[in-house]
Amino acid sequence: MATRFVRLLAMVALLTGCRSVTPPPLQFAPSGTDIEALRKTYPLSDAERLALTPQNLRALTQEQVDQVYARLTSGALPDGAFRGDLFFPRDRNGRARIRDLADPAPGLLAHVASLRAERLGRVLWKGKVFFRTQRIVRNRIDDRILLRPIIPDSETIPKLTFDGETTWLLFPARLSCGDSRFDPTRPSIVVDYSEGPTLEGYRPVPDRLAGPEGLNIRDEVRIIRPGFYLGRAYFGKRFALNFTIVDPAASPKVIDPAVVERSCG
């Protein structure tokens, strides 16, 4: 079911064009540098953290995104609604690679398929809402006619108006502090969709698409600065894509070390 659903989305994914973005002014370690050496020699400065945006993170190669993520800590568990953006891994030539979203395709075809799926994902997925006291996360999904035919009783889906948009709240997941799959030396904020059926408001259609019967998604998140987080999404055991979440009301001019160096544990 998940595969058919994703293919349906991919067929209508030519939505927006690409825009070139200047990469952020960060220092990066040579390829192959271990994580401890990376943190010691190339710690992220306050100026570098403030220079990062959801847009210019997309201009980095995946190795560079990994280096940013490895230098971050989890921060405290977020609370409230956040604006979201996502992007697939890219190589040195800027080519995106679609990994678990569709059947493998050679060369340029894989790149084109990735970009179409990425654009569609950006249109449909608008962010997350964290209910910290309940340890639950729900995803902000754009209320578009594309999804209505596959969702029975869509008028009963809870909605949230935030950041100038009214979105559905779907795909509930368990919120916790846990081990990072990418970097086990530091914890990350974990969003686990496998527990969706146990959570209030779970709807088999379409929520099971995110669980073990579908894409089997597990997110992990770390803080860049107050109100701005970088995440990694796994489909099963495989890394699939990057995402960012932002509180548009948060615009710090000074980075508080007590916030960005805090562990969720």
CSV table of C-alpha atoms in Angstrom, one decimal:
chain,number,residue,atom,x,y,z
A,1,MET,CA,0.0,0.0,0.0
A,2,ALA,CA,2.8,2.4,0.9
A,3,THR,CA,4.5,1.8,-2.4
A,4,ARG,CA,1.4,2.5,-4.4
A,5,PHE,CA,0.7,5.6,-2.4
A,6,VAL,CA,4.2,7.0,-3.0
A,7,ARG,CA,4.0,6.3,-6.7
A,8,LEU,CA,0.7,8.1,-6.9
A,9,LEU,CA,2.3,11.1,-5.3
A,10,ALA,CA,5.3,11.0,-7.6
A,11,MET,CA,3.1,11.2,-10.6
A,12,VAL,CA,1.9,14.6,-9.6
A,13,ALA,CA,5.1,16.0,-8.2
A,14,LEU,CA,6.2,18.5,-10.8
A,15,LEU,CA,5.1,21.5,-8.7
A,16,THR,CA,7.9,24.0,-8.4
A,17,GLY,CA,11.2,24.8,-10.0
A,18,CYS,CA,14.7,24.7,-8.4
A,19,ARG,CA,16.5,27.8,-7.1
A,20,SER,CA,20.2,28.0,-6.5
A,21,VAL,CA,21.2,28.8,-2.9
A,22,THR,CA,24.6,29.9,-1.6
A,23,PRO,CA,26.0,27.4,0.9
A,24,PRO,CA,26.4,28.7,4.5
A,25,PRO,CA,29.8,29.9,5.5
A,26,LEU,CA,30.8,26.9,7.6
A,27,GLN,CA,34.1,25.2,8.2
A,28,PHE,CA,34.2,21.5,7.4
A,29,ALA,CA,36.7,18.8,8.3
A,30,PRO,CA,38.4,16.7,5.7
A,31,SER,CA,36.5,13.6,4.5
A,32,GLY,CA,36.9,10.7,6.9
A,33,THR,CA,37.5,12.8,10.0
A,34,ASP,CA,36.2,10.9,13.1
A,35,ILE,CA,33.4,12.6,15.1
A,36,GLU,CA,35.4,13.4,18.2
A,37,ALA,CA,38.1,15.1,16.1
A,38,LEU,CA,35.5,16.9,14.2
A,39,ARG,CA,33.9,18.3,17.3
A,40,LYS,CA,37.2,19.3,18.9
A,41,THR,CA,38.8,20.9,15.8
A,42,TYR,CA,35.7,22.3,14.1
A,43,PRO,CA,33.2,23.2,16.8
A,44,LEU,CA,30.2,25.2,15.5
A,45,SER,CA,30.6,28.9,16.4
A,46,ASP,CA,27.6,31.1,17.3
A,47,ALA,CA,28.1,32.9,14.0
A,48,GLU,CA,27.9,29.6,12.1
A,49,ARG,CA,24.8,28.5,13.9
A,50,LEU,CA,23.1,31.9,13.2
A,51,ALA,CA,24.2,31.6,9.5
A,52,LEU,CA,22.4,28.3,9.0
A,53,THR,CA,18.9,28.4,7.5
A,54,PRO,CA,16.6,25.7,6.2
A,55,GLN,CA,17.3,27.0,2.7
A,56,ASN,CA,21.1,27.0,2.7
A,57,LEU,CA,21.3,23.6,4.5
A,58,ARG,CA,19.8,22.2,1.2
A,59,ALA,CA,22.8,23.5,-0.7
A,60,LEU,CA,25.2,21.2,1.3
A,61,THR,CA,26.4,17.8,0.3
A,62,GLN,CA,25.2,14.9,2.5
A,63,GLU,CA,28.7,14.6,4.0
A,64,GLN,CA,28.5,18.3,5.0
A,65,VAL,CA,25.0,17.9,6.5
A,66,ASP,CA,26.3,14.9,8.4
A,67,GLN,CA,29.2,17.0,9.8
A,68,VAL,CA,26.7,19.7,11.0
A,69,TYR,CA,24.5,17.1,12.6
A,70,ALA,CA,27.4,15.4,14.4
A,71,ARG,CA,28.5,18.7,16.0
A,72,LEU,CA,25.0,19.3,17.4
A,73,THR,CA,23.5,18.2,20.7
A,74,SER,CA,19.9,17.2,21.1
A,75,GLY,CA,18.7,20.1,23.1
A,76,ALA,CA,15.6,19.8,25.3
A,77,LEU,CA,12.5,18.1,23.9
A,78,PRO,CA,10.6,20.6,21.7
A,79,ASP,CA,7.1,21.8,22.5
A,80,GLY,CA,4.5,23.3,20.3
A,81,ALA,CA,4.1,23.8,16.5
A,82,PHE,CA,7.0,24.0,14.0
A,83,ARG,CA,7.3,24.9,10.4
A,84,GLY,CA,8.9,22.0,8.4
A,85,ASP,CA,11.1,21.5,5.3
A,86,LEU,CA,12.8,18.4,3.9
A,87,PHE,CA,15.5,17.5,1.4
A,88,PHE,CA,17.1,14.4,0.1
A,89,PRO,CA,20.8,13.5,0.4
A,90,ARG,CA,22.9,15.2,-2.3
A,91,ASP,CA,26.4,14.4,-3.8
A,92,ARG,CA,29.1,16.8,-4.7
A,93,ASN,CA,27.4,17.6,-8.0
A,94,GLY,CA,24.2,18.6,-6.3
A,95,ARG,CA,22.4,15.5,-7.4
A,96,ALA,CA,19.7,14.1,-5.1
A,97,ARG,CA,19.3,10.4,-4.6
A,98,ILE,CA,16.0,8.8,-4.1
A,99,ARG,CA,16.6,5.9,-1.7
A,100,ASP,CA,13.6,4.1,-0.3
A,101,LEU,CA,10.8,6.1,-1.9
A,102,ALA,CA,10.7,4.4,-5.3
A,103,ASP,CA,12.3,1.6,-7.3
A,104,PRO,CA,15.9,2.2,-8.2
A,105,ALA,CA,16.5,4.2,-11.4
A,106,PRO,CA,19.8,4.8,-13.2
A,107,GLY,CA,21.7,8.1,-13.4
A,108,LEU,CA,19.7,11.2,-14.2
A,109,LEU,CA,16.3,9.4,-13.9
A,110,ALA,CA,17.0,8.8,-10.2
A,111,HIS,CA,18.0,12.4,-9.7
A,112,VAL,CA,14.8,13.6,-11.4
A,113,ALA,CA,12.6,11.2,-9.4
A,114,SER,CA,14.2,12.4,-6.2
A,115,LEU,CA,13.6,16.1,-7.0
A,116,ARG,CA,10.0,15.5,-7.9
A,117,ALA,CA,9.3,13.5,-4.7
A,118,GLU,CA,11.2,16.1,-2.7
A,119,ARG,CA,9.1,18.9,-4.0
A,120,LEU,CA,5.9,17.1,-3.4
A,121,GLY,CA,7.0,16.2,0.1
A,122,ARG,CA,7.7,19.9,0.7
A,123,VAL,CA,4.2,20.8,-0.5
A,124,LEU,CA,2.4,18.2,1.5
A,125,TRP,CA,4.4,18.1,4.8
A,126,LYS,CA,4.3,21.4,6.6
A,127,GLY,CA,6.0,20.5,9.9
A,128,LYS,CA,5.4,18.9,13.3
A,129,VAL,CA,3.5,19.6,16.5
A,130,PHE,CA,5.2,18.5,19.7
A,131,PHE,CA,3.1,17.7,22.7
A,132,ARG,CA,5.9,17.5,25.2
A,133,THR,CA,3.9,16.6,28.3
A,134,GLN,CA,2.1,13.8,26.5
A,135,ARG,CA,5.3,12.7,24.7
A,136,ILE,CA,3.5,12.7,21.4
A,137,VAL,CA,4.3,14.2,18.0
A,138,ARG,CA,1.8,14.9,15.2
A,139,ASN,CA,2.6,16.0,11.6
A,140,ARG,CA,1.2,19.0,9.9
A,141,ILE,CA,-0.1,17.8,6.5
A,142,ASP,CA,-1.5,20.2,3.9
A,143,ASP,CA,-5.2,19.8,3.3
A,144,ARG,CA,-5.2,19.3,-0.4
A,145,ILE,CA,-7.6,17.5,-2.7
A,146,LEU,CA,-4.8,15.0,-3.6
A,147,LEU,CA,-5.2,13.2,-0.3
A,148,ARG,CA,-8.9,13.4,0.2
A,149,PRO,CA,-9.8,10.4,-2.1
A,150,ILE,CA,-7.7,8.0,0.0
A,151,ILE,CA,-8.8,9.2,3.4
A,152,PRO,CA,-12.3,8.3,4.5
A,153,ASP,CA,-14.1,10.8,6.8
A,154,SER,CA,-11.4,13.4,6.2
A,155,GLU,CA,-13.7,16.0,7.7
A,156,THR,CA,-13.1,14.5,11.1
A,157,ILE,CA,-9.3,14.9,11.0
A,158,PRO,CA,-8.1,17.4,13.6
A,159,LYS,CA,-6.8,20.6,12.1
A,160,LEU,CA,-4.4,23.3,13.3
A,161,THR,CA,-4.1,26.9,12.0
A,162,PHE,CA,-0.5,28.0,12.5
A,163,ASP,CA,2.1,30.0,10.6
A,164,GLY,CA,-0.7,31.3,8.3
A,165,GLU,CA,-1.8,27.8,7.2
A,166,THR,CA,-4.5,25.4,8.3
A,167,THR,CA,-3.2,21.8,8.1
A,168,TRP,CA,-4.4,18.3,9.1
A,169,LEU,CA,-2.7,16.7,12.1
A,170,LEU,CA,-1.8,13.2,11.1
A,171,PHE,CA,0.8,10.4,11.6
A,172,PRO,CA,1.1,10.4,15.4
A,173,ALA,CA,4.4,9.2,16.9
A,174,ARG,CA,6.0,8.7,20.2
A,175,LEU,CA,8.4,11.5,21.4
A,176,SER,CA,11.4,10.5,23.5
A,177,CYS,CA,15.1,11.1,24.1
A,178,GLY,CA,17.1,8.1,22.7
A,179,ASP,CA,20.1,6.8,20.9
A,180,SER,CA,21.1,8.3,17.5
A,181,ARG,CA,21.5,5.8,14.7
A,182,PHE,CA,24.0,8.1,13.0
A,183,ASP,CA,26.0,9.0,16.1
A,184,PRO,CA,25.6,6.8,19.1
A,185,THR,CA,28.0,9.0,21.2
A,186,ARG,CA,25.3,11.5,21.8
A,187,PRO,CA,21.5,11.2,22.3
A,188,SER,CA,19.0,12.7,19.9
A,189,ILE,CA,15.3,13.6,20.2
A,190,VAL,CA,13.5,10.5,18.7
A,191,VAL,CA,10.2,10.5,16.9
A,192,ASP,CA,9.0,6.8,16.7
A,193,TYR,CA,6.1,6.0,14.4
A,194,SER,CA,6.0,2.3,15.3
A,195,GLU,CA,3.9,3.2,18.4
A,196,GLY,CA,1.3,5.1,16.4
A,197,PRO,CA,-1.5,2.6,16.8
A,198,THR,CA,-1.3,2.9,20.6
A,199,LEU,CA,-1.7,6.7,20.5
A,200,GLU,CA,-4.9,8.7,20.8
A,201,GLY,CA,-6.3,9.9,17.4
A,202,TYR,CA,-4.5,7.2,15.4
A,203,ARG,CA,-6.3,6.6,12.0
A,204,PRO,CA,-5.3,3.4,10.1
A,205,VAL,CA,-5.8,5.3,6.9
A,206,PRO,CA,-3.4,7.1,6.3
A,207,ASP,CA,-1.4,6.9,9.6
A,208,ARG,CA,-0.2,3.3,9.1
A,209,LEU,CA,1.8,4.5,6.0
A,210,ALA,CA,4.3,5.9,8.5
A,211,GLY,CA,4.5,2.7,10.7
A,212,PRO,CA,5.9,-0.8,10.3
A,213,GLU,CA,3.2,-1.7,7.8
A,214,GLY,CA,4.3,1.2,5.6
A,215,LEU,CA,7.5,3.2,5.4
A,216,ASN,CA,8.5,2.3,9.0
A,217,ILE,CA,9.7,5.8,9.7
A,218,ARG,CA,11.9,6.8,12.7
A,219,ASP,CA,13.1,10.4,13.0
A,220,GLU,CA,15.9,11.8,15.1
A,221,VAL,CA,16.4,15.5,15.8
A,222,ARG,CA,19.1,17.9,17.2
A,223,ILE,CA,19.1,21.6,17.9
A,224,ILE,CA,21.0,24.1,15.8
A,225,ARG,CA,19.8,27.1,17.8
A,226,PRO,CA,16.7,27.9,19.9
A,227,GLY,CA,13.6,27.2,17.7
A,228,PHE,CA,15.6,25.6,14.9
A,229,TYR,CA,16.3,21.9,14.6
A,230,LEU,CA,18.0,19.6,12.1
A,231,GLY,CA,16.5,16.1,11.7
A,232,ARG,CA,17.2,12.8,10.0
A,233,ALA,CA,14.5,10.4,8.8
A,234,TYR,CA,15.0,6.6,8.5
A,235,PHE,CA,12.8,4.3,6.6
A,236,GLY,CA,13.3,1.0,8.3
A,237,LYS,CA,17.0,0.7,9.0
A,238,ARG,CA,18.1,2.9,6.1
A,239,PHE,CA,18.7,6.7,6.2
A,240,ALA,CA,16.2,8.3,3.8
A,241,LEU,CA,16.2,12.1,4.0
A,242,ASN,CA,17.0,15.3,6.1
A,243,PHE,CA,14.5,17.7,7.4
A,244,THR,CA,14.4,21.0,9.4
A,245,ILE,CA,11.8,22.3,11.8
A,246,VAL,CA,11.6,25.9,12.8
A,247,ASP,CA,9.6,28.0,15.3
A,248,PRO,CA,9.0,31.1,13.2
A,249,ALA,CA,8.5,33.2,16.4
A,250,ALA,CA,12.1,32.4,17.6
A,251,SER,CA,14.7,34.7,16.3
A,252,PRO,CA,17.6,34.8,18.8
A,253,LYS,CA,20.5,37.3,18.2
A,254,VAL,CA,22.7,35.6,20.8
A,255,ILE,CA,23.1,31.8,21.2
A,256,ASP,CA,22.7,30.7,24.8
A,257,PRO,CA,25.2,27.8,25.4
A,258,ALA,CA,22.9,26.4,28.1
A,259,VAL,CA,20.3,25.8,25.4
A,260,VAL,CA,22.3,24.5,22.5
A,261,GLU,CA,24.6,22.3,24.6
A,262,ARG,CA,21.8,20.8,26.6
A,263,SER,CA,21.0,17.1,26.3
A,264,CYS,CA,17.4,15.8,26.2
A,265,GLY,CA,18.4,13.1,28.6
